[in-house]
Short mmCIF file of C-alpha atoms (C1' of nucleotides) in Angstrom, two decimals:
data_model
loop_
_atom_site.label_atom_id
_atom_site.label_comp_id
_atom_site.label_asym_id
_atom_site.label_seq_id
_atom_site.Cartn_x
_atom_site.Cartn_y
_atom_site.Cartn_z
CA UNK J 10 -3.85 -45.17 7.80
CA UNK J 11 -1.07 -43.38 9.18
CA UNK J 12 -2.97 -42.66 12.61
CA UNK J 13 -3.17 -46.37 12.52
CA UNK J 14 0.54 -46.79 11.83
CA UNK J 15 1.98 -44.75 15.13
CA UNK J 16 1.00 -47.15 18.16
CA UNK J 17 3.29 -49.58 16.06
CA UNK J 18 5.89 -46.33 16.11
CA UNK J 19 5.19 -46.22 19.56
CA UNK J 20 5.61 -49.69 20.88
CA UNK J 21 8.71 -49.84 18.83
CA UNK J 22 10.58 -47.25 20.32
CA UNK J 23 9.75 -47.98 23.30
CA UNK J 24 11.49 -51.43 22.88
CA UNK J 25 13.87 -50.26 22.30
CA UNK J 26 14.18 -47.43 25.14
CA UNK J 27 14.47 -50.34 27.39
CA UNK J 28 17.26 -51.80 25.34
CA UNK J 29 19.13 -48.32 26.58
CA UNK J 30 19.03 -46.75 23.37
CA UNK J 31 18.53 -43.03 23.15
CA UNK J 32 18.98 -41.77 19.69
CA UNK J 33 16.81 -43.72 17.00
CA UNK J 34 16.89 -43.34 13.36
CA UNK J 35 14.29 -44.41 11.11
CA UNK J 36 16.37 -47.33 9.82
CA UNK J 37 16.35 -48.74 13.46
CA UNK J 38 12.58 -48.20 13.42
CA UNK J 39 12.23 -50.07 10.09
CA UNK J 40 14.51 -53.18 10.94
CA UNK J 41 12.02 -53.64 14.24
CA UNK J 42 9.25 -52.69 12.47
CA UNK J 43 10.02 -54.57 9.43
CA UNK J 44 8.76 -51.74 6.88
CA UNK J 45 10.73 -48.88 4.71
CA UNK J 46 13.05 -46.05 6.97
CA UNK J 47 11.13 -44.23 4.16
CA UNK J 48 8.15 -44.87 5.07
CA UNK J 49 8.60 -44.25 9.01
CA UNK J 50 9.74 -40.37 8.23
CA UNK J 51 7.26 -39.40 5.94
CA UNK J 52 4.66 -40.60 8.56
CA UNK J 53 6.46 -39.03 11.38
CA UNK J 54 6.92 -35.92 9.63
CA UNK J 55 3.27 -35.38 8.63
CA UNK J 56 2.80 -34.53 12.16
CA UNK J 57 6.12 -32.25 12.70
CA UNK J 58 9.81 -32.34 12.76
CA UNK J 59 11.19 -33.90 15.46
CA UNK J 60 14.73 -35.68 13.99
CA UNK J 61 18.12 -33.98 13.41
CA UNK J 62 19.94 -34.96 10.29
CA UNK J 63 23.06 -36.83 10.36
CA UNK J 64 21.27 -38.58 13.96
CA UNK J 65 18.39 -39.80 14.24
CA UNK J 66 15.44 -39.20 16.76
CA UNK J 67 15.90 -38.82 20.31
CA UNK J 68 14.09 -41.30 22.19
CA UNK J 69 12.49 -39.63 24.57
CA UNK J 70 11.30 -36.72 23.11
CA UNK J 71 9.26 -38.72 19.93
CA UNK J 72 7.83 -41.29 22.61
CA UNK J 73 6.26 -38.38 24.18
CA UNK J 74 5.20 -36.30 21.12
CA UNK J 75 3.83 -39.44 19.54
CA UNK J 76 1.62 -39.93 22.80
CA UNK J 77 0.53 -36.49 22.87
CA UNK J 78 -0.59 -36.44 19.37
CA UNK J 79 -2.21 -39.70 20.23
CA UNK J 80 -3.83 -38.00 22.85
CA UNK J 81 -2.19 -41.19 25.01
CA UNK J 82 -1.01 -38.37 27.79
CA UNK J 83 -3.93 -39.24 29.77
CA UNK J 84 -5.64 -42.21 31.16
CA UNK J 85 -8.98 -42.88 29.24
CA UNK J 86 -11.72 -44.68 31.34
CA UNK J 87 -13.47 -47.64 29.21
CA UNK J 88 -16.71 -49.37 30.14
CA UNK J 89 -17.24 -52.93 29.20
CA UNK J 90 -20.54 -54.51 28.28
CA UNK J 91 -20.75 -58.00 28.26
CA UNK J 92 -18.87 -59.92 30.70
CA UNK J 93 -19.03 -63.57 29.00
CA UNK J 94 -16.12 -65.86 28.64
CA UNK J 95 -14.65 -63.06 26.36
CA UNK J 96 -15.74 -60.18 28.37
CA UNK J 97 -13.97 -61.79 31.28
CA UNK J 98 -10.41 -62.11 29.70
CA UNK J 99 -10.87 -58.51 28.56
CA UNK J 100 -11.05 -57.14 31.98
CA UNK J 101 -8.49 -59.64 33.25
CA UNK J 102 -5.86 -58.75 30.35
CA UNK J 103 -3.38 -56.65 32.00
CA UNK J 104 -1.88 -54.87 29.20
CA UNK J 105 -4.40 -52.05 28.99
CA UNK J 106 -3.53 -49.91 32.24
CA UNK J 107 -0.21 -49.69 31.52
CA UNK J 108 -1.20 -47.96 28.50
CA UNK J 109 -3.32 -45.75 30.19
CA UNK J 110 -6.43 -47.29 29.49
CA UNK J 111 -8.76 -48.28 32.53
CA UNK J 112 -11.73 -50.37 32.54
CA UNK J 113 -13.64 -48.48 35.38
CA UNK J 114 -17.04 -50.51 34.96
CA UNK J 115 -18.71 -53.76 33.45
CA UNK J 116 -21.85 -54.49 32.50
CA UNK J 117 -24.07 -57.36 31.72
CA UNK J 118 -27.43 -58.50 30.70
CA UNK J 119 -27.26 -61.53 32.29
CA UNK J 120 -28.71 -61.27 35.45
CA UNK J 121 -26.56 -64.59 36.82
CA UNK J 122 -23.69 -62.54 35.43
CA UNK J 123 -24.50 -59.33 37.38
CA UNK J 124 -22.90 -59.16 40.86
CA UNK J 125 -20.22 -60.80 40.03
CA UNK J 126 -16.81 -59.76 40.85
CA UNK J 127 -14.54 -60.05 37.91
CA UNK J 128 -10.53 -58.89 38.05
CA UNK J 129 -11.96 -56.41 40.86
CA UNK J 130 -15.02 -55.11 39.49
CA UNK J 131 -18.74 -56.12 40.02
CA UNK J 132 -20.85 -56.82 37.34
CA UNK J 133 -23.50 -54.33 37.12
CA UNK J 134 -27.03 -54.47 35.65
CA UNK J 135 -27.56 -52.47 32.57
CA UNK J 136 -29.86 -50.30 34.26
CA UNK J 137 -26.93 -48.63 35.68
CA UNK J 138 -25.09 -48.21 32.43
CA UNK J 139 -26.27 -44.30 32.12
CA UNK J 140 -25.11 -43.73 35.30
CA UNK J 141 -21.35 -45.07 35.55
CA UNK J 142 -20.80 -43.20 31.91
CA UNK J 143 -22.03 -39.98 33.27
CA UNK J 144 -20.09 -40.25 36.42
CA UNK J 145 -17.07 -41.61 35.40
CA UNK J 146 -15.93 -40.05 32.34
CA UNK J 147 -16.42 -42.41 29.90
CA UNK J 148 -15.72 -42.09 26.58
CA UNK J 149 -14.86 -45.39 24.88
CA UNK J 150 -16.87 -48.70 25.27
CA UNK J 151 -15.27 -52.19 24.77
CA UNK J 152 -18.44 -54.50 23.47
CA UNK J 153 -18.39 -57.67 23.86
CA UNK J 154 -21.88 -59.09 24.00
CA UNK J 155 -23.81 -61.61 21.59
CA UNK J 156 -24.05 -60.75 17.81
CA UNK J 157 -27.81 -60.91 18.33
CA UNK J 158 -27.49 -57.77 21.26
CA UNK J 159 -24.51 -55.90 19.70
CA UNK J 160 -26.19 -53.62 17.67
CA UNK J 161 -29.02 -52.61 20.58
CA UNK J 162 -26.18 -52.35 23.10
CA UNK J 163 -24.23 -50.13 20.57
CA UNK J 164 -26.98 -47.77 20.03
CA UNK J 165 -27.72 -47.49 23.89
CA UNK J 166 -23.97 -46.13 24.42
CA UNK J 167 -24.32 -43.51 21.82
CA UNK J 168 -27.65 -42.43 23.03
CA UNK J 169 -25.26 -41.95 26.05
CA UNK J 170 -22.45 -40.43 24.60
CA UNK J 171 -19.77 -42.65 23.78
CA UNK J 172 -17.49 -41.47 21.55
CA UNK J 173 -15.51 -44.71 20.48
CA UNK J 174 -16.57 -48.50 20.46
CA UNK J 175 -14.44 -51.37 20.34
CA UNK J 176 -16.17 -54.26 19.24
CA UNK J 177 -15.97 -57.60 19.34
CA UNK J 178 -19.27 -58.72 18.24
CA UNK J 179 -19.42 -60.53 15.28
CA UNK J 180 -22.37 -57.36 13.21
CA UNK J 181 -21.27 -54.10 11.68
CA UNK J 182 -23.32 -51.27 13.67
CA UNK J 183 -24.92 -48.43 12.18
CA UNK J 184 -23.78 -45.48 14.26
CA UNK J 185 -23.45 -41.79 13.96
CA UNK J 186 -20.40 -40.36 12.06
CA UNK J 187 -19.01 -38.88 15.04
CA UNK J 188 -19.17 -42.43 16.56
CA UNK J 189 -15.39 -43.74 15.91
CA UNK J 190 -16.07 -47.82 15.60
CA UNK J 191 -13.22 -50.40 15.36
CA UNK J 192 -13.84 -53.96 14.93
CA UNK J 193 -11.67 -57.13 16.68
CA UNK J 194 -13.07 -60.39 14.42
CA UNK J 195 -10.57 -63.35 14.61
CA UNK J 196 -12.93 -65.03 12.36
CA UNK J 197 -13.12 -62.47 10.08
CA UNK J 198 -9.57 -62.06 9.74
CA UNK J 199 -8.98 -65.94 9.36
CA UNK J 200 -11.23 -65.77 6.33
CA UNK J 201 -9.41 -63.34 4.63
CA UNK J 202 -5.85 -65.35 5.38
CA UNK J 203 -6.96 -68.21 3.59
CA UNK J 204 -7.29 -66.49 0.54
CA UNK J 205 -3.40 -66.42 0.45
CA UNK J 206 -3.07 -70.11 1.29
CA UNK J 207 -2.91 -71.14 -1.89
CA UNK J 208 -0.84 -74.11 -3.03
CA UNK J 209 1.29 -71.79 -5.18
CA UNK J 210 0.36 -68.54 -4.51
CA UNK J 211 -1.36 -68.00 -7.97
CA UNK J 212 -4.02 -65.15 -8.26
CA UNK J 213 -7.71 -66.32 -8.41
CA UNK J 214 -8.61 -62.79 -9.82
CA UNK J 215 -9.61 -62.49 -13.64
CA UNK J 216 -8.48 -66.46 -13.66
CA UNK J 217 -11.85 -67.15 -15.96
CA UNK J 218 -12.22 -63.74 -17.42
CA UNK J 219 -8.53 -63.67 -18.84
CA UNK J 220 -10.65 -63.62 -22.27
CA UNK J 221 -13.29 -61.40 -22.23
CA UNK J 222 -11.30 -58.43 -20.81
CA UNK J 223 -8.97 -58.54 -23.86
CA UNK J 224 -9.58 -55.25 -25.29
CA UNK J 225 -11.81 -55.34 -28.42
CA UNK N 286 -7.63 -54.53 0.91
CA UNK N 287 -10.51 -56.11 -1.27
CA UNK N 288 -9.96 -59.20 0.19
CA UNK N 289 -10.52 -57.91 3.69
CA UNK N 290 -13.83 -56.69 2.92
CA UNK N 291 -15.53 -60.21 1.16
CA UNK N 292 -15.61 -61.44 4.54
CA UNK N 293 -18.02 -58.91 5.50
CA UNK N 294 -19.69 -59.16 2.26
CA UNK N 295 -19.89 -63.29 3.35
CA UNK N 296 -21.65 -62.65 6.88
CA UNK N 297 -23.83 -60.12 5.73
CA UNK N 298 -25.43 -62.21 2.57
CA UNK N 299 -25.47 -64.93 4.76
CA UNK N 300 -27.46 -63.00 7.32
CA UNK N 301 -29.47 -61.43 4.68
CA UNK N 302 -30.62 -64.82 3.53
CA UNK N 303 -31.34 -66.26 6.95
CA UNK N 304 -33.78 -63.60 6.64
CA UNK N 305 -35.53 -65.40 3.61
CA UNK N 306 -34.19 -62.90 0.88
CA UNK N 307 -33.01 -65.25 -2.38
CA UNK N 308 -31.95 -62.32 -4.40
CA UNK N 309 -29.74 -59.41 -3.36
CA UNK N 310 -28.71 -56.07 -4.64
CA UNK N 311 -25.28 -54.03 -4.25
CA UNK N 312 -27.98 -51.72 -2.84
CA UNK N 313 -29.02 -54.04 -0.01
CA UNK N 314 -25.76 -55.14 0.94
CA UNK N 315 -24.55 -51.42 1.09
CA UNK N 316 -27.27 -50.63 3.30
CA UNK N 317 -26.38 -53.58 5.40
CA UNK N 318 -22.50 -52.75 5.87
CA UNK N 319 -22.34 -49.06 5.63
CA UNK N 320 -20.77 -48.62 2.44
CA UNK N 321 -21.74 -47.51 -1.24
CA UNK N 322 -23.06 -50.25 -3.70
CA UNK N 323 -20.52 -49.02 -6.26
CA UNK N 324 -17.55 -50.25 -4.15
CA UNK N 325 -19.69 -53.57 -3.67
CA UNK N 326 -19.78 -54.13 -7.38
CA UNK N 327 -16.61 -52.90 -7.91
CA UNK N 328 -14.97 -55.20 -5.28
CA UNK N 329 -17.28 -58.72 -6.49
CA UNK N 330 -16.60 -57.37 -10.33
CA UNK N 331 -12.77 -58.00 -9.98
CA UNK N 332 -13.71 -61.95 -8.90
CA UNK N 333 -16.22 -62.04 -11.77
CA UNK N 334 -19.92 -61.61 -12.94
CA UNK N 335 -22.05 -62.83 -10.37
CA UNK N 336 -25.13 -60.66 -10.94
CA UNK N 337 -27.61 -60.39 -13.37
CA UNK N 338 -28.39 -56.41 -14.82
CA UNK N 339 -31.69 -55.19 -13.44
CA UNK N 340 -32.16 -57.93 -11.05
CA UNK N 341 -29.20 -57.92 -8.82
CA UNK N 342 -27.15 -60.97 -7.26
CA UNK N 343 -28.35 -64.88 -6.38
CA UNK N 344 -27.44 -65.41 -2.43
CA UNK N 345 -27.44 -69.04 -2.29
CA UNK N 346 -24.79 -68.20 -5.56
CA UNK N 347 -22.95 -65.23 -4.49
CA UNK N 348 -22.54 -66.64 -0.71
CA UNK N 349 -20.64 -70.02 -2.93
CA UNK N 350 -18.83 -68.26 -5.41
CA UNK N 351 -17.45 -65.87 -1.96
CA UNK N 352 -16.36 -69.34 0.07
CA UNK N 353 -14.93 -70.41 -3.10
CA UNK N 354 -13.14 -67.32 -3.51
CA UNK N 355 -11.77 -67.16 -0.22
CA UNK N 356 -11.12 -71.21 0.25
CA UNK N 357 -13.86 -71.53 2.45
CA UNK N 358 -15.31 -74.44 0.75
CA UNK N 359 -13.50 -76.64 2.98
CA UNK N 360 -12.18 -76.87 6.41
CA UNK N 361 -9.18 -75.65 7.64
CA UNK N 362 -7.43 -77.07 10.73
CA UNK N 363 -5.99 -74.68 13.09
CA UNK N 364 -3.60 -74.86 15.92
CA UNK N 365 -3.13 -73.07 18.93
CA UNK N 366 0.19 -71.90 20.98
CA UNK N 367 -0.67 -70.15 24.49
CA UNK N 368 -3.03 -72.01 26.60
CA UNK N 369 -3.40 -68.68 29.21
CA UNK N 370 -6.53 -66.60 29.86
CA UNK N 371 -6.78 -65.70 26.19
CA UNK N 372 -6.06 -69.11 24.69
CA UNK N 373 -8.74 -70.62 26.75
CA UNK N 374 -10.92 -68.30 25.87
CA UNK N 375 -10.22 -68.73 22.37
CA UNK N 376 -10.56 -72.09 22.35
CA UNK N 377 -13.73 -72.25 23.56
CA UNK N 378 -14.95 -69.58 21.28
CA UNK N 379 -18.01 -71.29 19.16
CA UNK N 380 -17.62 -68.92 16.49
CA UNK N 381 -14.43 -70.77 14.81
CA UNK N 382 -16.42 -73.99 13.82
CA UNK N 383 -19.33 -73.23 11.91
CA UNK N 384 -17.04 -71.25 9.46
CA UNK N 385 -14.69 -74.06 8.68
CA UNK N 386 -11.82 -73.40 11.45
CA UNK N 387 -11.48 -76.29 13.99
CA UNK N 388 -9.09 -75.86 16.64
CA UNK N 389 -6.76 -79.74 16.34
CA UNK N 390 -4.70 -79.14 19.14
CA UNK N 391 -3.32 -76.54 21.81
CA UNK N 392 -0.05 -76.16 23.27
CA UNK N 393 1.93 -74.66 26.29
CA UNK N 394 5.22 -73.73 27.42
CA UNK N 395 4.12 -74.24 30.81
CA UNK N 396 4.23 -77.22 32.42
CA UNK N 397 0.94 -76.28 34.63
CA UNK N 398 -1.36 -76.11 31.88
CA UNK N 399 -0.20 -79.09 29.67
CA UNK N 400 -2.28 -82.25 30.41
CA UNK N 401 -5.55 -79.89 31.62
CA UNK N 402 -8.09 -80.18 29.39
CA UNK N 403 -9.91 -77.39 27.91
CA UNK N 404 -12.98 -77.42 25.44
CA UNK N 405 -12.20 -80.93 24.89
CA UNK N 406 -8.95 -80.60 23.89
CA UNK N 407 -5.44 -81.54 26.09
CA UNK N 408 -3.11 -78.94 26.18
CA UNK N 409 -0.04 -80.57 25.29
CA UNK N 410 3.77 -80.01 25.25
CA UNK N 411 5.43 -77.58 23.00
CA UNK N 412 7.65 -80.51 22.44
CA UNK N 413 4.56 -82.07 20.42
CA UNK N 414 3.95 -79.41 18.21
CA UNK N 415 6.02 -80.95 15.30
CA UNK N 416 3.62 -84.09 15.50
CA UNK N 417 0.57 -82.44 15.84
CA UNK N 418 1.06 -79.69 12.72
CA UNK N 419 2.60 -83.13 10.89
CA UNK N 420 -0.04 -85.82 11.11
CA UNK N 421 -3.15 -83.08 11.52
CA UNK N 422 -2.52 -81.01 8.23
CA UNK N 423 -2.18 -77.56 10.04
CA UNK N 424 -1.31 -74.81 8.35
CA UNK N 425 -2.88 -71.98 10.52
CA UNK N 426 -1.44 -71.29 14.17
CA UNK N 427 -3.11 -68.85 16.47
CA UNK N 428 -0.65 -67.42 18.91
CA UNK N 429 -1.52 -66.24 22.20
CA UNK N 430 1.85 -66.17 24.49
CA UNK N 431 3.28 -63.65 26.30
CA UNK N 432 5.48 -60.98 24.48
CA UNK N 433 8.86 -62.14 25.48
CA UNK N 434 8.23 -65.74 23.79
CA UNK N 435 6.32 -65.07 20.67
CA UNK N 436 8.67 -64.18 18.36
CA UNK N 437 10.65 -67.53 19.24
CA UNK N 438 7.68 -69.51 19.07
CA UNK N 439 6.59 -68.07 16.03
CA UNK N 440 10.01 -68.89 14.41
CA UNK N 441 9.42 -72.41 15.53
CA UNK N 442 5.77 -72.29 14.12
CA UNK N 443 7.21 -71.24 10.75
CA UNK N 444 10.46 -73.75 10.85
CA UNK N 445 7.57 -76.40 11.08
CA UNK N 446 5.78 -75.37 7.87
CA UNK N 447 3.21 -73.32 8.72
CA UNK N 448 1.62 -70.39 6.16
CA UNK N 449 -0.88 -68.59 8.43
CA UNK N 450 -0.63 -67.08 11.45
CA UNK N 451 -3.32 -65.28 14.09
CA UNK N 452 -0.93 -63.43 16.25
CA UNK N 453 -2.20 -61.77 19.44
CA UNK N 454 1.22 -61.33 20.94
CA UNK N 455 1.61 -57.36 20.93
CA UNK N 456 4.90 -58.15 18.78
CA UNK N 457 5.71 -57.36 15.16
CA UNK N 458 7.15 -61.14 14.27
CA UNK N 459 9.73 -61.05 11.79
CA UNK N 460 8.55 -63.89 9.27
CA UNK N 461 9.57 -64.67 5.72
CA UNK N 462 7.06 -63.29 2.87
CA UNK N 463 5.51 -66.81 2.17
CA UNK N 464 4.00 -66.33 5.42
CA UNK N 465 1.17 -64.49 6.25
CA UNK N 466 0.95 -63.11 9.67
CA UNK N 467 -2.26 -61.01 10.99
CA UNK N 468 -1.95 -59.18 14.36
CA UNK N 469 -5.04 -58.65 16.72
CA UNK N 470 -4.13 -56.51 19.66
CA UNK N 471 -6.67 -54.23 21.43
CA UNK N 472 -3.85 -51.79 23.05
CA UNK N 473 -2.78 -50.95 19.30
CA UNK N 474 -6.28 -50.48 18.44
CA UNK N 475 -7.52 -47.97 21.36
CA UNK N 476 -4.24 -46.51 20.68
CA UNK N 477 -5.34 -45.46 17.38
CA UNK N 478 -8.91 -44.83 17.90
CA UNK N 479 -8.10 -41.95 20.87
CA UNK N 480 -6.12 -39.83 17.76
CA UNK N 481 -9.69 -38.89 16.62
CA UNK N 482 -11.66 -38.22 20.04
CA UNK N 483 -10.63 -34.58 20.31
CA UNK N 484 -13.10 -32.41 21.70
CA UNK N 485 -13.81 -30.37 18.30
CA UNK N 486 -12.54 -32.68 15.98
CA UNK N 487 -9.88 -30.80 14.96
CA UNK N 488 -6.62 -32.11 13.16
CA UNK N 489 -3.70 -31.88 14.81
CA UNK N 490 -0.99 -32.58 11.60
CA UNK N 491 0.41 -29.37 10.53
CA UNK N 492 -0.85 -27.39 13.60
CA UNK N 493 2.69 -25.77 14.05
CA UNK N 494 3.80 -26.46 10.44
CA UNK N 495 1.34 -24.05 8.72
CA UNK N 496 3.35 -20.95 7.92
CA UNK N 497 6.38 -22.61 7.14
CA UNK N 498 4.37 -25.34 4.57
CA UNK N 499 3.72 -22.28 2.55
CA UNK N 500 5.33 -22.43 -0.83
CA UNK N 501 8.14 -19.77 -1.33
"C1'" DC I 249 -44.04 -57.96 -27.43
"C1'" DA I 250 -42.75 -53.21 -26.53
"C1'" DG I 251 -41.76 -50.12 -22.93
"C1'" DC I 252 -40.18 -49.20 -18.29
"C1'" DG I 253 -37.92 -49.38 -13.93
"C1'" DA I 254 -34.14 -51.55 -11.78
"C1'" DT I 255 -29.52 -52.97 -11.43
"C1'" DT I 256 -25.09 -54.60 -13.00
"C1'" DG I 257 -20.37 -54.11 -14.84
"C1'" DT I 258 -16.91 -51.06 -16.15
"C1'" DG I 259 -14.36 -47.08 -18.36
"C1'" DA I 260 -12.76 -42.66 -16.96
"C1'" DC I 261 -11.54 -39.87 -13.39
"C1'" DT I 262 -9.84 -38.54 -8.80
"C1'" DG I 263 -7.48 -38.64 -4.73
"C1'" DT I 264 -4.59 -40.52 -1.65
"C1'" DG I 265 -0.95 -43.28 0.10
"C1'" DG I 266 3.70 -44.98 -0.76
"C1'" DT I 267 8.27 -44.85 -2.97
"C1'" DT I 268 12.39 -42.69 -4.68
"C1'" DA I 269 15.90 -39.52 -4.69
"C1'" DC I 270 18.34 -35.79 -3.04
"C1'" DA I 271 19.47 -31.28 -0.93
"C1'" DA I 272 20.05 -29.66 3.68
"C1'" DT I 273 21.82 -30.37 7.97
"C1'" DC I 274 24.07 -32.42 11.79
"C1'" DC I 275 27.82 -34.72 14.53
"C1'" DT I 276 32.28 -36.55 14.89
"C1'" DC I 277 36.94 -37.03 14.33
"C1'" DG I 278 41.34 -36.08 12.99
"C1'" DC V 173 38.07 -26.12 12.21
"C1'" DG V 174 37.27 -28.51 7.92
"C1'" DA V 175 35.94 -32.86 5.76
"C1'" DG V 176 33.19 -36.85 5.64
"C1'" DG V 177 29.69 -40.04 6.89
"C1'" DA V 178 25.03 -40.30 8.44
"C1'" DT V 179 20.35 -39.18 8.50
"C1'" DT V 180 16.35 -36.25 8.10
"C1'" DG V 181 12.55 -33.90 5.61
"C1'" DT V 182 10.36 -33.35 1.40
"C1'" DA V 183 9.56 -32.62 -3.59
"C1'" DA V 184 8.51 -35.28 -7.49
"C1'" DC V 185 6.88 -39.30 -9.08
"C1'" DC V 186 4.14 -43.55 -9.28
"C1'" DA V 187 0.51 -46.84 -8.43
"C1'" DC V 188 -3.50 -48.26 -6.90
"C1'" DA V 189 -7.93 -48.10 -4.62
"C1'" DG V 190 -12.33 -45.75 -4.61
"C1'" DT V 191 -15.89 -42.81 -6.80
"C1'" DC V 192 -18.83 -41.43 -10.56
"C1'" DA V 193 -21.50 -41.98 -14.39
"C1'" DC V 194 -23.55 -44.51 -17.88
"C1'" DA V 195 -24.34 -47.99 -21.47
"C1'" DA V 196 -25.94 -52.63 -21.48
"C1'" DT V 197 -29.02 -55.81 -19.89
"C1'" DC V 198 -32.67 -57.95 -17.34
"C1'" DG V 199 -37.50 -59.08 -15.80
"C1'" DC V 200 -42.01 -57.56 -15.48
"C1'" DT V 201 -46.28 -55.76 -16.87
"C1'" DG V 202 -49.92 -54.31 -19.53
#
DNA sequence: CAGCGATTGTGACTGTGGTTACAATCCTCG
DNA sequence: CGAGGATTGTAACCACAGTCACAATCGCTG
């Protein structure tokens, strides 16, 4: 929850690092972040001191110990599997290299798909999978193949040593504990919005039971 | 954080009957999603009593009573802002449909994508957004524009009445509280998932910390 | 129709995450 | 160089979500 909270830390101050600012306090943080100056320092200081009273934080010096406790001082290759419509705009979105993140191999099923070139890579067979992992360092896998395939595709990649999966297929994969899984489900996410698009915002919850929970 | 998870409980009852099953235990839908049957009960308990003791839940039942939960027993119109790789990708998404979510209309700042037509739809000016959201009883937006103009488009989005919003800008929006705003940014979540691929496993909180944490 | 295995719903407990409040510390400015 | 305003780090508190355990209930079977 709090690992989760950081990249949000991170993208914050570095906002505004380009806005010339070099000393941040945790109110600054909050009013970007829109959360508690509370809340930002306990988190931060879970992992270590790094403020001086009376200041703030300097800039610089918490961008960098955030991404080292990220473990985001280092480029991370990624493999992709699945180069659909989806898979496509994944290796054409630009916003992961900056980050450090490189997609340094795709992968299809499809053999009309494989050959390919796709935002400079060529689609390769998934024959070849084993190989490019081994070779290239690869440690996290962005899936984005057919709900039907997800789950087979998921368990090849640990078989092969992937250590993190981001996935984009619609199933919930059964993989080892040491497997780290995150899941990217616009449709999932829409159905849980429209339980808060309620005319007037009243509670469903307990609505018929109101009752029957009245202590006997 | 209940609400997040009947989603999940939707797809996999849903899959579970596809399967033929009629009846379904906390037990089988644990198994399915990776999680204990007492948090399943738990979670459907707060919504109501929708098993029977000994015998476990109806699908064809439970799947309604979710839907219902969750508004899903109807459709919801949704709008889109950002007609770029990602926007034309999500448009043509078929996963959005068959759960209820039909994308009305698309928009773009840029004058080279209004008029083309994607999936069927016309991109069209942001200068008809006001109209569209108006006469097509929209009350979800997905936005998929560049950082620099989301959090002015998203102000607009809001000015114009709507409650929902699928943001996949890699900005934290500032938006009143009657407005629910979900972020889905794959930076933020590699970002998060690298904390935990340490060689060992080790933690890193504290590492420095440990001597002075000791109580006095 | 009684007994048995299965399964729910929930009360009690536990742990964790978040909030509040404040002492400790820092920088600045007169 | 002392006083004051600002801001951190954290201890104490609070709330809520998740786990555990079990009584209550169900359907089936002989």
């Amino acid at each position: 929850m709090v690992v989760e909270r950081l990249p949000l830390y991170l993208r914050a101050i570095s906002n505004l690092t380009k806005q010339g600012r070099e000393v941040i306090s945790s109110q600054d943080l909050g009013a970007e972040l829109h959360t508690t100056p509370a809340q930002i320092r306990k988190d931060l200081s879970y992992f270590g001191r790094f403020g001086k009273q009376g200041r703030g934080y300097h800039a610089g010096r918490l961008l960098e110990e955030l991404r080292h406790i990220l473990q985001l001082d280092r480029t991370w290759n990624v493999t992709l599997v699945g180069v659909g419509r989806l898979g496509k705009a994944i290796i054409s979105y630009p916003g992961f290299a900056p980050q450090g993140f490189r997609i340094v191999a795709a992968f299809d099923a499809d053999s009309r798909q494989v050959g390919q070139l796709v935002g400079g890579l060529t689609v390769q067979p998934m024959s070849e999978l084993e190989r490019a992992v081994r070779e290239k360092d690869v440690s996290i896998a962005i899936v984005a193949v057919p709900a039907t395939q997800a789950q087979a595709v998921i368990q090849d990649l640990v078989k092969l040593g992937i250590r993190a999966i981001l996935n984009y297929a619609p199933v919930t994969p059964r993989v080892p504990d040491s497997v780290r899984v995150k899941a990217i489900d616009p449709v999932l996410t829409l159905q849980s919005i429209t339980y808060y698009l309620r005319p007037d915002g009243a509670s469903l919850a307990g609505e018929e039971e109101q009752d029957e929970r009245t202590p006997v």
